XYZ file of C-alpha atoms in Angstrom:
575
model
C 141.110 36.311 153.146
C 140.154 39.830 154.478
C 141.961 39.890 157.695
C 140.324 43.262 158.660
C 137.212 41.409 158.900
C 138.834 38.817 161.715
C 137.354 40.511 164.979
C 137.241 39.184 168.302
C 133.130 38.971 168.306
C 133.113 36.849 165.157
C 136.185 34.482 166.442
C 134.183 34.051 169.560
C 131.054 33.018 167.341
C 133.139 30.746 165.114
C 134.634 28.933 168.148
C 130.939 28.742 170.012
C 129.656 27.134 166.631
C 132.614 24.428 166.431
C 132.265 23.520 170.156
C 128.801 23.329 169.377
C 129.173 20.850 166.803
C 131.651 18.668 168.690
C 129.403 18.478 171.291
C 126.627 17.176 169.360
C 129.271 14.735 167.526
C 130.090 12.809 170.541
C 126.631 12.285 171.554
C 126.163 9.238 169.323
C 128.593 7.101 167.177
C 126.441 7.789 164.386
C 126.400 11.701 164.949
C 130.725 11.190 165.286
C 130.485 9.563 161.869
C 128.443 12.648 160.341
C 130.926 14.987 161.820
C 133.992 13.141 160.265
C 132.681 13.433 156.804
C 134.120 16.143 154.211
C 131.605 18.618 153.107
C 130.524 17.624 149.597
C 131.401 13.641 150.063
C 127.702 13.110 150.340
C 126.551 14.310 147.049
C 128.066 11.225 145.347
C 125.275 9.383 144.007
C 127.763 6.101 143.308
C 127.216 3.465 146.249
C 129.190 3.739 149.291
C 132.477 4.933 148.252
C 132.825 8.860 147.785
C 134.224 10.252 144.645
C 134.002 13.468 145.369
C 134.213 16.198 148.323
C 134.562 19.994 148.405
C 138.205 20.051 147.098
C 137.855 17.826 144.354
C 135.123 19.309 142.340
C 136.027 21.913 140.192
C 136.465 25.237 142.157
C 133.306 27.478 142.140
C 133.787 30.864 140.522
C 133.649 32.998 144.015
C 136.824 31.108 144.816
C 138.849 31.718 141.649
C 140.056 34.932 142.976
C 143.853 34.341 141.529
C 144.420 36.994 139.004
C 147.735 37.610 136.822
C 149.499 39.812 139.675
C 148.567 37.408 142.527
C 150.414 34.861 140.202
C 153.097 36.976 139.634
C 154.218 37.543 143.135
C 153.825 33.621 143.612
C 156.098 32.592 140.898
C 158.782 35.462 141.885
C 158.791 34.368 145.529
C 158.656 31.221 144.944
C 161.266 30.882 142.342
C 163.339 33.276 144.717
C 164.409 29.522 146.597
C 167.421 28.863 144.615
C 170.547 30.396 145.985
C 172.470 27.118 146.121
C 171.151 25.890 142.310
C 174.662 27.799 140.993
C 176.628 25.586 143.327
C 175.409 22.604 141.929
C 176.219 23.814 138.262
C 179.619 24.484 139.284
C 180.045 21.247 141.345
C 179.307 19.214 138.010
C 182.292 21.148 136.257
C 180.841 24.924 134.993
C 182.405 27.689 135.338
C 180.609 30.776 136.610
C 178.987 32.012 133.458
C 178.249 28.807 131.845
C 176.323 27.783 135.313
C 174.232 30.886 134.903
C 173.817 30.505 131.166
C 172.644 27.002 132.012
C 170.360 28.183 134.980
C 168.659 30.425 132.976
C 167.864 28.053 129.800
C 166.630 25.180 131.991
C 164.281 27.413 133.585
C 162.914 28.647 130.345
C 162.167 25.004 129.681
C 160.755 24.456 132.820
C 158.742 27.337 132.477
C 157.502 26.290 129.369
C 156.747 22.600 130.730
C 154.907 24.242 133.925
C 152.534 26.691 131.050
C 151.396 23.733 129.637
C 150.705 21.636 132.402
C 148.946 24.639 134.135
C 146.007 24.637 131.365
C 143.621 21.744 132.279
C 143.689 23.377 135.672
C 143.092 26.828 134.471
C 140.314 25.824 131.968
C 138.399 23.349 134.066
C 139.256 24.596 137.731
C 140.522 20.604 139.022
C 143.807 19.644 140.761
C 146.156 17.397 139.534
C 144.532 14.333 141.063
C 141.251 15.032 139.164
C 143.191 15.939 135.920
C 144.860 12.441 136.436
C 141.576 10.495 136.158
C 140.462 11.742 133.011
C 144.099 10.182 131.654
C 144.994 7.312 133.705
C 141.607 6.221 134.495
C 139.468 6.403 137.875
C 141.650 3.271 139.153
C 144.677 4.160 137.364
C 144.984 7.824 138.785
C 145.749 6.253 142.312
C 149.128 5.106 141.324
C 150.096 8.490 140.121
C 148.592 10.379 143.042
C 150.258 8.329 145.728
C 153.952 8.642 143.918
C 153.351 12.119 144.070
C 152.224 12.542 147.572
C 155.531 10.401 148.441
C 157.590 12.921 146.875
C 155.653 15.673 148.260
C 156.160 14.559 151.966
C 159.372 13.744 151.902
C 160.630 16.991 150.153
C 158.110 18.639 152.903
C 160.280 17.268 155.862
C 163.834 18.437 153.836
C 162.580 21.968 153.291
C 161.324 21.996 157.313
C 164.593 20.617 157.904
C 166.360 23.427 156.036
C 164.138 26.187 156.961
C 164.872 25.078 160.625
C 168.385 25.832 159.981
C 167.887 29.668 159.618
C 165.651 29.428 162.845
C 168.828 28.497 164.512
C 170.354 31.740 163.173
C 167.677 33.415 164.528
C 168.096 32.106 168.086
C 171.850 32.294 167.585
C 171.335 36.014 166.747
C 169.056 36.634 169.664
C 170.432 34.566 172.702
C 174.096 34.128 171.571
C 175.945 31.283 173.849
C 172.752 31.161 175.662
C 171.467 29.006 173.065
C 174.626 27.820 171.256
C 175.584 26.080 174.642
C 172.368 24.257 175.345
C 173.935 20.788 175.874
C 173.204 18.027 173.367
C 171.286 15.219 173.987
C 171.099 13.580 170.836
C 173.820 11.278 169.313
C 176.076 12.216 166.320
C 175.012 9.334 164.415
C 171.646 10.894 164.185
C 172.917 13.998 161.904
C 171.010 16.294 164.604
C 171.648 18.300 167.423
C 169.692 19.643 170.741
C 169.876 22.951 169.450
C 168.715 21.980 165.976
C 165.588 19.750 167.219
C 164.926 22.481 168.797
C 164.834 24.993 166.134
C 162.897 22.249 163.517
C 160.231 22.128 166.436
C 159.804 25.746 166.627
C 159.507 25.904 162.909
C 157.291 22.854 162.647
C 155.033 24.740 164.721
C 154.854 27.537 161.937
C 153.481 25.541 159.835
C 150.435 24.457 161.627
C 148.510 27.589 161.077
C 148.632 27.207 157.234
C 147.202 23.627 157.399
C 143.957 25.241 158.184
C 143.970 27.317 154.606
C 143.575 26.394 151.044
C 145.584 27.971 148.210
C 142.779 30.874 147.349
C 143.115 31.871 151.043
C 147.321 32.358 150.894
C 147.760 35.287 148.337
C 148.916 37.186 151.385
C 151.575 34.761 151.694
C 153.399 35.203 148.715
C 152.573 38.971 148.476
C 154.664 39.034 151.832
C 157.289 37.039 150.741
C 158.157 39.056 147.905
C 158.242 41.828 149.818
C 160.562 40.372 152.153
C 162.865 38.178 150.155
C 164.178 40.940 147.701
C 165.807 42.921 150.675
C 167.015 39.624 152.170
C 168.658 38.626 148.760
C 170.216 42.005 148.372
C 171.335 42.956 151.627
C 173.208 39.639 151.726
C 174.542 39.535 147.822
C 175.417 43.497 148.938
C 177.239 42.746 152.333
C 179.312 39.988 150.469
C 180.406 42.003 147.612
C 181.539 45.129 149.380
C 183.289 43.354 152.348
C 185.278 41.363 149.840
C 185.520 44.122 147.128
C 183.876 41.750 144.780
C 186.830 39.289 144.671
C 185.340 35.925 143.651
C 188.628 34.434 142.911
C 190.334 32.687 140.183
C 188.097 29.578 140.532
C 185.314 30.699 138.891
C 186.860 32.273 136.293
C 188.349 29.080 134.351
C 186.324 26.761 132.069
C 184.847 23.376 133.024
C 187.678 21.895 130.581
C 185.351 19.420 129.243
C 186.489 17.899 125.788
C 184.842 18.737 122.557
C 183.503 15.326 122.151
C 181.736 15.257 125.611
C 180.583 19.282 126.039
C 176.854 18.527 124.275
C 176.306 15.623 126.526
C 177.812 17.346 129.720
C 175.773 20.619 128.789
C 172.300 18.625 128.683
C 173.114 16.964 131.911
C 173.543 20.576 133.528
C 170.156 21.686 131.892
C 168.385 18.308 133.205
C 169.783 19.265 136.933
C 168.301 22.511 136.666
C 165.227 21.139 135.525
C 165.314 18.585 138.307
C 165.179 21.732 141.079
C 161.804 22.449 139.627
C 160.598 18.845 138.454
C 157.892 18.958 141.215
C 156.573 22.096 140.640
C 155.949 21.483 137.182
C 153.982 18.477 138.249
C 152.074 20.670 140.577
C 150.796 23.148 138.261
C 147.154 22.113 138.027
C 146.743 22.321 141.898
C 147.772 26.139 141.607
C 145.759 27.321 138.043
C 142.361 25.621 139.535
C 142.160 29.029 141.537
C 142.594 31.658 138.528
C 140.458 34.191 137.789
C 140.943 33.843 133.599
C 142.102 31.310 131.470
C 145.552 32.751 131.389
C 145.898 34.571 134.609
C 148.712 31.920 135.525
C 150.461 31.131 132.502
C 151.972 34.799 131.203
C 153.302 35.232 134.642
C 155.208 32.182 134.947
C 156.772 32.347 131.787
C 158.332 35.609 132.818
C 158.806 35.378 136.610
C 159.992 32.035 136.659
C 163.835 31.781 134.485
C 163.973 36.085 135.958
C 163.807 34.856 139.318
C 165.877 31.991 139.665
C 168.342 33.148 137.125
C 169.109 36.000 139.845
C 168.532 34.021 142.704
C 171.084 31.348 141.793
C 173.692 34.418 140.316
C 173.581 35.730 143.514
C 174.315 32.932 145.679
C 177.367 31.908 142.976
C 179.203 35.084 143.386
C 178.134 35.929 146.903
C 179.379 32.631 148.469
C 182.583 32.469 145.817
C 183.399 35.802 147.325
C 183.429 34.837 150.881
C 184.801 31.364 150.271
C 187.929 33.247 148.268
C 188.310 35.753 150.564
C 187.747 34.411 154.055
C 189.162 30.848 153.202
C 186.050 28.647 153.812
C 184.187 26.168 151.704
C 180.084 26.859 151.911
C 177.566 27.391 149.714
C 174.211 27.526 151.628
C 173.087 30.776 153.425
C 172.618 29.650 156.901
C 176.168 28.497 157.220
C 176.975 32.058 155.455
C 175.285 33.900 158.415
C 176.755 31.653 161.033
C 180.378 32.680 159.606
C 178.943 36.252 159.435
C 178.229 36.458 163.278
C 181.452 34.631 164.088
C 183.559 37.392 162.085
C 181.558 40.184 163.268
C 180.127 39.392 166.965
C 178.152 42.901 167.222
C 174.847 43.348 168.228
C 173.974 45.221 164.851
C 175.243 42.537 162.972
C 173.320 39.998 165.151
C 170.358 41.877 164.518
C 170.741 42.536 160.576
C 171.262 38.368 160.476
C 168.255 37.817 162.476
C 166.263 40.144 160.160
C 167.669 38.448 157.190
C 167.346 34.756 158.484
C 163.711 35.406 159.446
C 162.911 36.574 155.990
C 164.899 33.402 154.746
C 162.932 31.294 156.833
C 159.264 32.989 155.991
C 160.630 31.947 152.097
C 161.241 28.624 152.818
C 158.016 28.294 154.813
C 156.109 29.645 151.918
C 157.674 27.333 149.123
C 157.200 24.439 151.232
C 153.733 25.590 151.482
C 153.366 25.786 147.902
C 155.395 23.098 146.469
C 154.581 20.209 149.138
C 152.178 21.041 151.683
C 149.088 22.175 149.259
C 149.978 19.333 146.528
C 150.002 16.559 149.420
C 146.645 17.762 150.402
C 145.535 17.850 147.273
C 146.339 13.948 147.111
C 145.241 12.806 150.481
C 141.928 14.452 149.471
C 141.558 11.907 146.621
C 142.799 9.006 148.626
C 140.189 9.276 151.269
C 137.564 11.409 149.783
C 134.711 11.030 152.608
C 137.152 11.941 155.738
C 139.823 13.785 154.194
C 139.914 17.481 152.658
C 142.750 19.579 151.714
C 143.358 21.090 154.980
C 142.938 17.701 156.723
C 145.586 16.433 154.215
C 148.026 19.064 154.916
C 148.028 18.594 158.433
C 148.605 15.064 157.621
C 151.447 15.888 155.589
C 152.947 17.785 158.592
C 152.455 14.744 161.211
C 154.226 12.900 158.687
C 157.205 14.961 158.315
C 158.436 13.504 161.815
C 158.614 9.720 160.336
C 160.563 10.915 157.410
C 163.598 12.136 159.906
C 164.709 14.613 157.421
C 168.239 14.896 159.406
C 169.076 11.308 158.986
C 168.270 11.940 154.941
C 170.735 14.920 155.090
C 173.253 13.592 157.335
C 174.271 9.880 155.940
C 171.581 8.754 153.135
C 173.758 9.751 150.346
C 172.157 6.950 148.080
C 168.541 8.015 149.018
C 169.433 11.527 148.528
C 170.532 10.679 145.150
C 167.293 8.368 144.853
C 165.422 11.843 145.467
C 167.437 13.462 142.749
C 166.243 11.061 140.071
C 162.789 10.409 141.333
C 161.498 13.332 138.924
C 162.276 11.059 136.223
C 159.129 8.740 137.118
C 157.072 12.502 137.235
C 158.181 13.636 134.060
C 156.653 10.722 132.396
C 153.344 11.499 134.500
C 153.644 15.091 133.031
C 154.260 13.671 129.246
C 151.489 11.723 129.064
C 148.699 14.421 130.711
C 150.334 16.638 128.120
C 149.930 14.383 125.130
C 146.648 13.547 126.309
C 145.063 17.124 126.612
C 146.769 18.554 124.029
C 146.651 16.091 121.522
C 144.487 13.087 121.957
C 141.387 14.866 124.099
C 141.609 18.002 122.174
C 141.562 20.061 125.449
C 138.253 18.470 126.202
C 137.328 17.016 129.884
C 134.149 15.900 130.699
C 134.053 16.742 134.212
C 130.819 15.030 135.610
C 132.232 11.749 134.368
C 135.541 11.964 136.798
C 133.464 11.354 139.805
C 131.897 8.369 138.474
C 133.919 5.338 139.173
C 131.603 2.558 137.859
C 131.522 0.320 134.975
C 128.855 2.259 133.357
C 131.020 5.223 132.949
C 131.503 6.100 129.319
C 134.580 8.325 129.442
C 137.155 7.423 132.294
C 136.562 3.663 133.393
C 138.781 2.870 130.101
C 139.933 -0.909 131.134
C 138.646 -1.638 134.676
C 139.569 1.787 135.906
C 142.687 1.601 133.908
C 143.889 3.463 130.531
C 146.518 0.763 129.558
C 147.500 3.011 126.937
C 148.558 5.800 129.407
C 150.454 3.336 131.347
C 152.349 1.856 128.190
C 153.436 5.071 127.763
C 154.177 6.397 131.093
C 156.562 2.950 131.600
C 158.301 3.619 128.045
C 159.176 7.010 129.216
C 160.715 5.718 132.488
C 162.443 2.845 130.948
C 164.855 4.934 128.678
C 166.689 6.580 131.383
C 166.069 4.167 134.035
C 169.531 2.321 133.713
C 171.015 5.274 134.241
C 169.367 6.105 137.498
C 170.463 2.573 138.952
C 173.780 4.072 138.091
C 173.275 7.299 140.590
C 172.296 4.694 143.055
C 175.618 3.012 142.838
C 174.755 -0.125 140.378
C 177.106 -0.367 137.411
C 176.046 0.746 134.247
C 177.470 1.221 130.461
C 178.207 4.936 129.386
C 175.161 4.997 127.301
C 173.196 3.929 130.243
C 174.849 6.962 132.408
C 174.375 9.399 129.307
C 170.812 8.958 128.936
C 170.356 9.119 133.091
C 171.820 12.777 133.023
C 169.125 13.841 130.392
C 166.419 11.418 132.625
C 163.590 14.064 133.382
C 163.865 15.475 129.246
C 164.328 12.095 128.173
C 161.418 10.749 130.340
C 159.013 13.697 129.396
C 159.809 13.524 125.560
C 159.371 9.968 125.350
C 156.489 9.795 126.778
C 154.604 12.352 125.159
C 155.743 10.599 121.578
C 154.634 6.981 122.714
C 151.157 8.633 124.091
C 150.156 10.058 120.862
C 151.511 7.011 118.415
C 149.728 4.366 120.608
C 146.302 6.254 120.324
C 146.603 6.706 116.530
C 146.316 3.168 116.313
C 144.468 2.330 119.572
C 142.431 5.257 120.732
C 141.471 5.233 124.307
C 137.579 5.515 125.325
C 137.245 9.359 125.881
C 139.033 9.498 122.727
C 136.746 8.021 120.774
C 133.807 9.852 122.395
C 135.460 13.000 121.280
C 136.057 11.872 117.733
C 132.500 10.509 117.769
C 130.837 14.161 118.908
C 133.356 15.935 116.592
C 134.211 18.204 119.380
C 136.516 21.012 119.007
C 139.446 22.657 121.060
C 138.063 22.951 124.723
C 134.647 22.716 123.331
C 133.206 21.217 126.939
C 134.916 23.785 128.985
C 132.076 26.123 129.304
C 128.949 24.382 128.996
C 130.366 21.260 131.340
C 132.121 23.101 134.058
C 129.519 25.766 135.146
C 126.676 23.321 134.690
C 128.487 20.803 136.977
C 129.786 23.660 139.622
C 126.114 24.835 139.940
C 124.855 21.454 140.649
C 127.758 20.549 143.132
C 127.328 23.933 144.858
C 123.513 23.499 145.904
C 124.268 20.129 147.121
C 127.027 21.596 149.423
C 125.087 24.515 150.779
C 122.663 21.787 152.067
C 124.739 19.777 154.051
C 127.577 22.376 155.143
C 125.795 25.298 155.931
C 127.620 25.473 159.621
C 131.062 25.297 157.385
C 130.092 27.981 154.819
C 128.929 29.980 157.558
C 131.707 29.993 159.337
C 133.927 30.447 156.686
C 131.691 33.390 155.405
C 132.265 35.335 158.526
C 136.100 34.483 157.957
C 136.081 36.341 154.946
């Protein structure tokens, strides 16, 4: 979006057009129903239920604006939000250099999985919900979409809580005791104070403008994040090293003390923990790659940016907080507690100003991460669940409202079992990604029949499968979840065997690999409906990409131009 074109006269024209549309809508019930309809939903020729809108069809060429450098900024800035990842590794028994190695290795694996899952969106320019239709069926896709939506809105709320902690730093730095002395009227059992609730509300308000934007309009945000997070990350790291003379203490120099017989399982457990940190990002890749200008625009940047960025961020977190803990006699790992400790030790105006800037940049970093990793995916999922009345922007706003219902302060304060549940929830999505990977790269040979992804009737020759469900995909999905499931129950307090615990410790990797192997094996002896079509037509690798996508985009764009002239006019004036 070119912000230089937004002038008061044009904003006034846009506002006037919106006002006129609303006034026309409230004149009758019929007009109001039409007003609520999403652009593009009327283009569906199949009955009363809509399977499409402007956000479900392939991204039109004029909106494929993300190039390799945009993805580079995106993944570098997204991955910098991993300051506390190292503390997780040390918490399970690794020393400092082992933790760094494990973080790097886990993120290399994660980046490969991300790149693999990006391809379908990058070639066919469709998001995760529509890719899910091609694999799990027109009705079967609803389960995997709802499963991701639940995870997205919960993590969305938790990220809001984390980001609001930096707002507390900012308000403390600016107002001092004028903020910290605000009387608390919230019970201690809630796990939140009046000051924190105020910060949460202010941070929540900051997210509202971003619900109005789609991913192709957000390139500037991730460029801005990259320009601000680097100085804040370096500044905090340098301060900690200089102030403590880089005295990280003996605790990080000792080995974990794990026996040789258990080291392999222990190492894999640590790798899996690192993967779990980016499990939702791996799942979300089609929602990002669909906006790419070329077929390789997102793949190479993420392969390079993610491992390097995560490793740098986690390493700085390990060394900085370890040095502060050792020299100042504290026990903290996260940045907001560290910033509080700095202000308490150095209560000068210069330090408070520096803390304010640092906290502001960290809050922006969390906001950008929340938008990319949770807001956009939830908006995308909501679009498929009710395409006639919900598009991405409406879905994003819905997610923002639902964040209050999640009550993240209760989760972070006392719900230890629920926190463990969230940590293991990734294995259920790993199995989804595994099946999608196997289907695209092996079973369908990279061929997706775009036009059939918007037809929920029994006559759909490709993706209706068995009453709208791909049975083979769900068998593989259940198999992928089943192997580590007992270990997952163990994290919730259920007594399970040692073998089950070990399998649970490698839950994401095991679920991903098992689902791939099972799906390929099943489809060898029991081909899916779409697989048989690929075989009958003797299609090569991604043979349908050029013909199907461009034809479908042109057809859908014609119908969209007729029914959404006012929206197109508004958008043109904004850009």
